[in-house]
Short mmCIF file of C-alpha atoms and ligand atoms in Angstrom, two decimals:
data_model
loop_
_atom_site.label_atom_id
_atom_site.label_comp_id
_atom_site.label_asym_id
_atom_site.label_seq_id
_atom_site.Cartn_x
_atom_site.Cartn_y
_atom_site.Cartn_z
CA MET A 1 -3.87 46.21 63.26
CA ASN A 2 -0.96 44.70 60.77
CA GLU A 3 2.47 45.13 62.54
CA ALA A 4 4.21 46.50 59.76
CA LEU A 5 1.60 48.82 58.83
CA SER A 6 1.52 50.14 62.79
CA ASN A 7 5.20 50.44 62.59
CA ARG A 8 5.01 52.76 59.20
CA ILE A 9 2.78 54.80 61.20
CA SER A 10 4.46 55.22 64.09
CA ARG A 11 7.78 55.70 61.84
CA ARG A 12 6.04 58.57 60.12
CA SER A 13 4.93 60.19 63.40
CA ASP A 14 8.47 59.78 65.11
CA GLN A 15 10.08 61.62 61.87
CA THR A 16 7.70 64.32 62.05
CA THR A 17 9.15 67.56 63.55
CA ASP A 18 7.15 70.26 65.46
CA MET A 19 7.24 72.83 62.14
CA TYR A 20 3.53 72.48 62.09
CA ASP A 21 3.04 73.40 65.59
CA ARG A 22 5.52 76.18 65.34
CA ALA A 23 3.97 77.49 61.82
CA VAL A 24 0.56 77.80 64.00
CA ARG A 25 2.06 79.63 66.55
CA ALA A 26 3.64 81.79 64.27
CA GLY A 27 0.48 82.56 62.52
CA LEU A 28 1.70 80.91 59.55
CA THR A 29 -1.13 78.14 58.99
CA GLY A 30 -4.15 77.15 61.14
CA HIS A 31 -5.76 80.42 60.67
CA THR A 32 -9.26 80.96 62.29
CA ILE A 33 -11.20 83.40 59.53
CA THR A 34 -14.30 85.50 60.34
CA ARG A 35 -15.00 86.74 57.16
CA ARG A 36 -14.26 86.55 53.42
CA SER A 37 -14.42 88.92 50.27
CA GLY A 38 -12.98 87.87 47.11
CA LYS A 39 -9.58 86.50 48.01
CA THR A 40 -9.26 88.79 51.07
CA VAL A 41 -10.06 87.14 54.28
CA THR A 42 -10.20 88.84 57.90
CA LEU A 43 -8.63 86.63 60.45
CA ASP A 44 -10.17 86.41 64.11
CA ASP A 45 -7.43 89.37 65.14
CA GLY A 46 -9.03 91.48 62.99
CA SER A 47 -6.23 91.83 60.37
CA ALA A 48 -7.15 91.26 56.53
CA CYS A 49 -5.00 89.13 54.34
CA VAL A 50 -4.94 88.12 50.62
CA GLU A 51 -5.16 84.10 50.63
CA PHE A 52 -3.71 81.58 48.00
CA VAL A 53 -4.89 78.46 50.24
CA SER A 54 -8.33 77.72 48.86
CA CYS A 55 -8.57 75.06 46.40
CA SER A 56 -11.69 76.96 44.99
CA TYR A 57 -9.77 77.53 41.75
CA LEU A 58 -12.54 79.05 39.80
CA GLY A 59 -13.75 81.47 42.66
CA LEU A 60 -17.56 79.81 42.60
CA GLU A 61 -17.81 80.14 46.47
CA ASP A 62 -19.82 83.26 46.32
CA HIS A 63 -21.43 83.23 43.01
CA PRO A 64 -24.89 84.66 42.95
CA ARG A 65 -26.32 81.22 41.48
CA LEU A 66 -24.75 79.08 44.30
CA VAL A 67 -25.75 81.36 47.14
CA HIS A 68 -29.47 81.14 45.82
CA ALA A 69 -29.21 77.44 45.53
CA ALA A 70 -28.12 77.03 49.10
CA ARG A 71 -30.93 79.56 50.68
CA THR A 72 -33.79 77.81 48.56
CA ALA A 73 -32.59 74.58 49.69
CA LEU A 74 -32.67 75.89 53.45
CA GLU A 75 -36.40 77.24 52.82
CA ARG A 76 -37.27 73.94 51.30
CA TYR A 77 -35.54 71.28 53.58
CA GLY A 78 -33.93 72.95 56.37
CA THR A 79 -30.28 72.27 56.89
CA HIS A 80 -30.17 68.81 57.08
CA PHE A 81 -31.61 65.47 56.25
CA SER A 82 -29.74 63.04 58.72
CA SER A 83 -30.15 59.53 57.07
CA SER A 84 -27.82 56.82 55.21
CA ARG A 85 -27.31 57.66 51.71
CA ASN A 86 -28.86 54.71 50.40
CA SER A 87 -31.90 55.37 52.31
CA VAL A 88 -33.35 58.73 51.54
CA GLU A 89 -31.77 61.46 49.25
CA PRO A 90 -33.11 64.69 47.81
CA VAL A 91 -33.74 65.10 44.19
CA GLU A 92 -30.78 67.61 43.75
CA VAL A 93 -28.66 64.39 43.94
CA ARG A 94 -30.42 62.75 41.26
CA GLN A 95 -30.22 65.84 39.05
CA LEU A 96 -26.23 66.10 39.92
CA GLU A 97 -25.73 62.64 38.85
CA GLU A 98 -27.72 62.94 35.69
CA LEU A 99 -25.84 66.52 35.01
CA LEU A 100 -22.67 64.17 35.33
CA GLY A 101 -23.63 62.13 32.58
CA GLU A 102 -23.73 65.33 30.69
CA ILE A 103 -20.47 66.79 31.52
CA TYR A 104 -19.01 62.94 30.68
CA PRO A 105 -21.08 61.60 27.99
CA GLY A 106 -21.97 57.94 28.52
CA MET A 107 -20.61 57.69 31.83
CA HIS A 108 -22.74 57.07 34.92
CA GLY A 109 -21.93 59.24 38.18
CA LEU A 110 -22.46 58.53 41.60
CA VAL A 111 -22.03 61.14 44.30
CA PHE A 112 -20.52 60.48 47.70
CA ASN A 113 -19.59 62.86 50.62
CA SER A 114 -16.19 63.11 49.79
CA VAL A 115 -13.32 61.80 47.87
CA SER A 116 -11.98 59.66 50.74
CA SER A 117 -15.51 58.20 50.90
CA VAL A 118 -15.18 57.16 47.67
CA HIS A 119 -11.94 55.56 47.85
CA LEU A 120 -13.18 53.84 50.94
CA GLY A 121 -16.40 52.70 49.14
CA LEU A 122 -15.30 51.79 45.64
CA LEU A 123 -11.78 50.43 46.01
CA PRO A 124 -12.67 47.34 48.24
CA LEU A 125 -15.51 46.18 46.02
CA LEU A 126 -13.22 46.84 42.76
CA GLY A 127 -10.74 44.61 44.30
CA ALA A 128 -13.17 41.98 45.35
CA GLY A 129 -14.25 41.78 42.15
CA VAL A 130 -17.84 42.17 42.29
CA LEU A 131 -18.24 45.42 40.15
CA PRO A 132 -19.59 43.75 36.96
CA GLY A 133 -17.83 46.32 34.63
CA TYR A 134 -14.42 45.94 36.11
CA PRO A 135 -14.23 42.24 36.41
CA MET A 136 -11.11 40.43 38.31
CA GLY A 137 -8.58 37.94 36.91
CA PRO A 138 -8.26 34.68 38.65
CA GLY A 139 -5.49 35.77 41.15
CA GLY A 140 -7.62 38.61 42.07
CA PRO A 141 -6.35 42.26 42.16
CA LEU A 142 -2.69 43.73 42.78
CA PHE A 143 -3.12 47.23 43.70
CA VAL A 144 -0.23 49.29 42.27
CA VAL A 145 -0.06 52.76 44.01
CA GLU A 146 2.02 55.48 42.63
CA ARG A 147 4.31 57.15 45.01
CA THR A 148 2.63 60.43 45.13
CA ALA A 149 -0.75 58.99 45.14
CA HIS A 150 -3.02 61.34 47.42
CA ALA A 151 -2.78 60.32 51.05
CA SER A 152 -6.56 59.48 51.17
CA MET A 153 -5.45 56.44 48.83
CA GLN A 154 -2.23 55.57 50.71
CA ALA A 155 -3.78 55.51 53.95
CA LEU A 156 -6.20 52.52 52.79
CA ARG A 157 -3.48 50.23 52.50
CA GLY A 158 -4.52 47.86 55.09
CA VAL A 159 -8.11 47.97 53.85
CA LEU A 160 -6.98 46.93 50.41
CA GLU A 161 -5.02 44.33 51.83
CA GLN A 162 -8.10 42.65 52.92
CA VAL A 163 -8.76 41.90 49.32
CA GLY A 164 -5.32 41.75 47.63
CA PRO A 165 -1.39 43.06 47.82
CA VAL A 166 -0.31 46.24 47.28
CA THR A 167 2.81 47.38 45.85
CA ARG A 168 4.15 50.67 44.97
CA PHE A 169 5.74 52.76 41.72
CA ARG A 170 7.07 55.83 40.89
CA VAL A 171 6.13 57.40 37.72
CA GLU A 172 9.32 58.76 37.04
CA GLU A 173 10.87 55.30 36.95
CA PRO A 174 9.06 53.20 34.45
CA ASP A 175 10.94 50.09 35.29
CA SER A 176 9.01 50.26 38.75
CA LEU A 177 5.76 50.14 36.85
CA THR A 178 6.91 47.51 34.66
CA ALA A 179 7.92 45.41 37.34
CA ALA A 180 4.68 45.55 39.25
CA LEU A 181 2.84 44.62 36.01
CA GLU A 182 4.85 41.72 35.61
CA GLN A 183 4.47 40.56 39.09
CA ALA A 184 0.61 41.10 38.32
CA ARG A 185 0.90 38.75 35.23
CA ALA A 186 3.15 35.84 36.89
CA GLU A 187 0.54 35.76 39.95
CA ARG A 188 -2.76 36.12 37.46
CA ARG A 189 -3.62 39.09 38.96
CA THR A 190 -5.25 42.19 37.55
CA PRO A 191 -3.21 45.37 38.18
CA VAL A 192 -5.18 48.37 39.54
CA LEU A 193 -3.27 51.53 39.54
CA LEU A 194 -4.08 54.17 41.59
CA VAL A 195 -2.82 57.58 40.72
CA ASP A 196 -3.89 61.25 41.19
CA GLY A 197 -4.34 63.14 37.86
CA ILE A 198 -3.33 66.71 38.97
CA GLY A 199 -0.69 66.54 42.00
CA SER A 200 -1.93 68.11 45.07
CA MET A 201 1.58 69.50 45.69
CA GLY A 202 2.94 69.50 42.22
CA GLY A 203 3.05 67.69 39.26
CA LEU A 204 0.69 66.42 36.51
CA ILE A 205 0.25 62.71 35.96
CA ASP A 206 0.39 61.49 32.64
CA VAL A 207 -2.61 59.18 32.98
CA ALA A 208 -2.81 58.50 29.15
CA ALA A 209 0.48 56.69 29.31
CA LEU A 210 -0.38 54.73 32.46
CA TRP A 211 -3.78 53.42 30.97
CA GLU A 212 -1.63 52.30 27.55
CA ALA A 213 0.75 50.34 30.03
CA ALA A 214 -2.21 49.08 32.38
CA SER A 215 -4.33 47.93 29.47
CA ALA A 216 -1.68 45.96 28.08
CA TYR A 217 -1.66 43.77 31.21
CA GLY A 218 -5.59 43.67 31.37
CA GLY A 219 -5.49 46.22 34.16
CA TYR A 220 -7.26 49.07 35.66
CA VAL A 221 -6.26 52.71 36.32
CA TYR A 222 -8.11 54.72 38.91
CA ILE A 223 -7.47 58.23 38.94
CA ASP A 224 -8.10 60.79 41.70
CA ASP A 225 -8.27 63.90 39.80
CA ALA A 226 -9.55 65.71 42.76
CA HIS A 227 -7.74 69.01 41.60
CA GLY A 228 -8.38 68.71 38.15
CA ILE A 229 -12.11 68.74 37.94
CA SER A 230 -13.62 71.98 36.43
CA ILE A 231 -10.58 73.73 35.75
CA SER A 232 -10.16 72.72 32.18
CA GLY A 233 -11.83 70.58 29.36
CA ARG A 234 -14.87 70.70 27.55
CA LYS A 235 -17.86 71.52 30.28
CA GLY A 236 -15.09 71.34 32.84
CA ALA A 237 -14.70 67.69 32.58
CA GLY A 238 -11.37 68.42 33.86
CA TYR A 239 -7.61 67.58 33.48
CA ALA A 240 -7.48 63.67 33.33
CA PHE A 241 -10.61 63.25 31.06
CA GLU A 242 -9.06 65.84 28.69
CA GLN A 243 -5.68 64.09 28.73
CA LEU A 244 -7.46 60.82 28.00
CA GLY A 245 -8.52 62.41 24.76
CA GLY A 246 -12.30 63.39 26.02
CA HIS A 247 -13.44 60.06 26.98
CA LEU A 248 -12.86 57.43 29.43
CA PRO A 249 -11.59 54.18 28.07
CA PRO A 250 -13.16 50.94 29.28
CA GLY A 251 -10.61 50.09 32.36
CA VAL A 252 -10.34 53.74 33.74
CA LEU A 253 -12.16 55.09 36.75
CA LEU A 254 -12.42 58.60 37.29
CA VAL A 255 -12.84 60.12 40.78
CA GLY A 256 -13.40 63.91 41.11
CA SER A 257 -13.91 66.32 43.75
CA LEU A 258 -17.05 68.75 44.32
CA SER A 259 -15.27 70.57 47.21
CA LYS A 260 -12.50 72.14 45.38
CA ALA A 261 -13.14 74.20 41.78
CA PHE A 262 -16.53 72.73 41.40
CA GLY A 263 -17.49 75.11 44.47
CA GLY A 264 -19.85 72.75 46.52
CA SER A 265 -18.96 69.70 48.34
CA GLY A 266 -18.23 65.89 48.25
CA GLY A 267 -16.78 63.65 45.75
CA PHE A 268 -17.78 61.30 42.54
CA VAL A 269 -16.86 58.70 40.56
CA LEU A 270 -17.75 57.70 36.86
CA THR A 271 -18.17 54.26 35.91
CA HIS A 272 -18.98 52.80 32.51
CA ASP A 273 -21.76 50.45 33.43
CA ALA A 274 -25.08 51.54 35.44
CA ALA A 275 -24.80 47.87 37.14
CA ASP A 276 -21.57 49.30 38.92
CA VAL A 277 -23.59 52.06 40.39
CA THR A 278 -26.37 49.92 41.79
CA VAL A 279 -23.61 47.75 43.51
CA LEU A 280 -21.89 50.92 45.02
CA ARG A 281 -25.28 52.25 46.04
CA ARG A 282 -26.12 49.31 47.65
CA GLU A 283 -22.65 48.02 49.23
CA ALA A 284 -20.23 50.78 49.43
CA ASN A 285 -19.49 51.41 53.01
CA PRO A 286 -20.02 55.25 53.07
CA MET A 287 -23.42 54.68 51.20
CA VAL A 288 -24.76 52.16 53.64
CA PHE A 289 -23.15 53.35 56.86
CA GLY A 290 -22.37 57.01 56.32
CA HIS A 291 -24.70 60.10 56.81
CA SER A 292 -25.87 62.20 53.78
CA ASN A 293 -24.18 65.30 52.60
CA MET A 294 -25.63 68.82 54.11
CA LEU A 295 -28.70 69.87 51.77
CA THR A 296 -27.21 73.08 50.94
CA HIS A 297 -24.19 71.79 49.54
CA VAL A 298 -26.30 69.00 47.55
CA ALA A 299 -28.14 71.90 45.90
CA ILE A 300 -24.76 73.77 45.29
CA ASN A 301 -23.57 70.89 43.51
CA ALA A 302 -26.52 70.58 41.28
CA GLU A 303 -26.62 74.10 40.29
CA SER A 304 -22.67 74.16 39.68
CA ALA A 305 -23.29 71.23 37.42
CA ARG A 306 -25.67 73.24 35.44
CA MET A 307 -23.05 76.05 35.31
CA HIS A 308 -20.71 73.40 33.99
CA VAL A 309 -23.09 72.38 31.57
CA ASP A 310 -24.43 75.84 30.16
CA GLY A 311 -20.82 77.21 29.50
CA THR A 312 -20.40 79.77 32.59
CA VAL A 313 -17.61 77.87 34.12
CA ALA A 314 -15.60 77.79 30.77
CA GLY A 315 -15.33 81.45 31.17
CA LEU A 316 -13.94 81.33 34.39
CA GLN A 317 -11.50 78.72 33.33
CA ASP A 318 -9.83 81.49 31.22
CA GLU A 319 -9.54 84.13 34.17
CA LEU A 320 -7.67 81.37 35.94
CA TRP A 321 -5.31 80.35 33.42
CA ALA A 322 -4.71 84.00 32.78
CA ASN A 323 -3.62 84.19 36.37
CA VAL A 324 -1.50 81.15 36.47
CA GLU A 325 0.51 82.77 33.70
CA LEU A 326 0.82 85.95 35.60
CA PHE A 327 1.96 84.27 38.50
CA ASP A 328 4.63 82.33 36.65
CA LYS A 329 5.88 85.55 34.96
CA VAL A 330 5.91 87.50 37.83
CA HIS A 331 8.01 84.78 40.00
CA GLY A 332 10.37 83.96 36.92
CA GLY A 333 8.85 81.06 35.90
CA ASP A 334 11.49 78.23 36.60
CA ARG A 335 12.20 78.33 40.23
CA LEU A 336 8.49 77.17 41.02
CA VAL A 337 7.30 73.95 41.22
CA ASN A 338 4.80 73.17 38.34
CA ALA A 339 6.03 76.27 36.52
CA GLY A 340 4.50 76.27 32.92
CA GLN A 341 2.01 73.39 33.92
CA ARG A 342 -1.50 73.43 33.49
CA SER A 343 -2.22 72.95 36.94
CA PRO A 344 -3.54 75.74 39.34
CA ILE A 345 -1.02 74.78 42.01
CA ARG A 346 2.58 76.56 42.20
CA GLY A 347 5.06 75.76 45.11
CA LEU A 348 8.17 76.96 46.19
CA ALA A 349 10.33 74.23 47.22
CA MET A 350 12.89 74.84 50.17
CA GLU A 351 15.78 72.80 50.95
CA THR A 352 15.21 73.02 54.68
CA GLU A 353 12.16 73.31 56.92
CA GLU A 354 13.60 76.48 58.53
CA ALA A 355 13.85 78.19 55.12
CA ALA A 356 10.21 77.39 54.33
CA PHE A 357 9.19 78.79 57.61
CA GLU A 358 11.01 81.86 57.43
CA ALA A 359 9.52 82.60 53.84
CA ALA A 360 6.20 81.92 55.07
CA VAL A 361 6.71 84.58 57.94
CA ARG A 362 7.80 87.06 55.28
CA MET A 363 4.55 86.39 53.33
CA ARG A 364 2.54 86.76 56.51
CA GLU A 365 4.00 90.10 57.74
CA ALA A 366 3.14 91.34 54.15
CA GLY A 367 -0.52 90.36 54.45
CA VAL A 368 -0.42 87.23 52.29
CA LEU A 369 -1.39 83.55 53.43
CA CYS A 370 0.19 80.66 51.63
CA PHE A 371 0.19 77.01 52.62
CA PRO A 372 3.62 76.08 54.32
CA VAL A 373 4.17 72.25 54.38
CA PHE A 374 6.74 70.16 56.02
CA TYR A 375 7.13 66.11 56.28
CA PRO A 376 5.00 64.20 56.05
CA VAL A 377 3.57 66.27 53.20
CA VAL A 378 7.01 66.76 51.38
CA ALA A 379 10.21 64.92 51.87
CA ARG A 380 11.75 64.89 55.34
CA GLY A 381 13.82 67.67 56.23
CA THR A 382 12.34 70.10 53.18
CA GLY A 383 9.57 72.43 53.04
CA LEU A 384 7.42 73.97 50.43
CA LEU A 385 5.19 77.10 50.13
CA ARG A 386 2.06 76.40 48.51
CA PHE A 387 0.10 78.56 46.53
CA ALA A 388 -3.40 78.06 44.99
CA LEU A 389 -4.33 79.96 42.37
CA SER A 390 -7.78 81.48 41.70
CA SER A 391 -9.73 83.02 38.87
CA LYS A 392 -10.52 85.78 41.38
CA HIS A 393 -7.04 86.84 42.44
CA THR A 394 -6.32 90.05 41.25
CA ARG A 395 -3.23 91.55 39.10
CA GLU A 396 -1.99 93.40 42.34
CA GLN A 397 -2.45 90.55 44.80
CA ILE A 398 -0.47 88.16 42.36
CA GLU A 399 2.31 90.63 41.89
CA SER A 400 2.62 91.13 45.40
CA THR A 401 3.37 87.68 45.99
CA ALA A 402 6.66 88.09 44.02
CA GLU A 403 7.46 91.40 45.78
CA HIS A 404 7.46 89.84 49.22
CA LEU A 405 9.04 86.80 48.46
CA GLY A 406 11.79 88.06 46.73
CA SER A 407 14.90 85.55 46.20
CA ALA A 408 13.65 83.45 48.80
C1 PLP B 501 -5.83 64.66 45.49
C2 PLP B 501 -6.98 64.44 46.53
N1 PLP B 501 -7.68 63.42 47.10
C3 PLP B 501 -8.52 63.51 48.13
C4 PLP B 501 -8.56 64.37 48.87
C5 PLP B 501 -9.78 64.14 49.96
O1 PLP B 501 -10.87 64.78 49.72
P1 PLP B 501 -12.11 64.70 50.59
O2 PLP B 501 -11.92 65.71 51.84
O3 PLP B 501 -13.13 64.99 49.80
O4 PLP B 501 -12.25 63.69 50.93
C6 PLP B 501 -7.64 65.51 48.63
C7 PLP B 501 -7.87 66.51 49.65
O5 PLP B 501 -7.83 67.70 49.38
C8 PLP B 501 -7.03 65.73 47.52
O6 PLP B 501 -6.24 66.82 47.47
#
């Protein structure tokens, strides 16, 4: 391994405290559940808690149509067809990819087993300039990674460096982006911006502005909108698609999750050119060398896509946003990370790890599970309680979080 990279990793490990282990020992995270009903989970000690942890923002996980799809798949295929993705696929994968073309008109969808697999499969091929729809300049790519881009992209730095250099920028410091874009121009490289849509721990990225900046330099914007899919936009196309004006500009690649609000499992990418899908199916590492998605999930994904197209999901979006608004209201708005933002994620940022730990203890004692996070998920020395809102939370469940959190 590249020495600088290995040092970065060992440095991060050295700087990580034992807070996560302490939180597990205290029963604040690392839970084992034995049952679920709505947003109430039963833990293995028999206690029942209300959870604000699951990223299934539209509560589709026990929707009768999805449960029925899984049962039908079991009867039709058994549990699994263990082959590489580009060798044998159940018809539901093709149905899903076609339905993605209805949710995102004119686009070509390709489904992977996870969002991380999309990144791993696509980004090296994009950088190598072998995707016909996304040609590279004579100097190759310059990967320009936003500081808060999800760890699944940041972790690929060493992989990306096999095809081009990697640099970073911060959205809140426009000069850092300009410097990276100028570097690309000077080196006759094509800048490839890697960003989130809705940030997993907070923030909404202005992807339209980034596209405007990148396109002036002949660049591309690769958006991981894992958290934004389904929760807004026509037919649940999601945050980034909506922010871009209800279409994908030619230099934008949009990646989505099927495992969060979508209610199934996996990840997908949308490209403009069917020829890109052909290359990815043939050459993307996880397509060739990875196993197929579990059949139940494949069938659930296809049925959920139908629920996006037929308008079922739009009704659930309204319930989600009403709950998000209520959460802001009962917490007094301003003190929350993402307050007032069109994101289903809320956070309570704490100046110290200890403060976050104590607040999580209070929530746990009140029978509320949230997600306490520490470095390296948030800045060193700080802590955050992360709350994921769902259309399924009841008014009482939301009000109780404010009651027990008090002035933490
Ligand atoms: C923004 C974002 N991207 C990617 C991932 C990784 O998703 P997957 O487990 O499908 O690889 C996550 C995981 O939660 C995420 O939040």
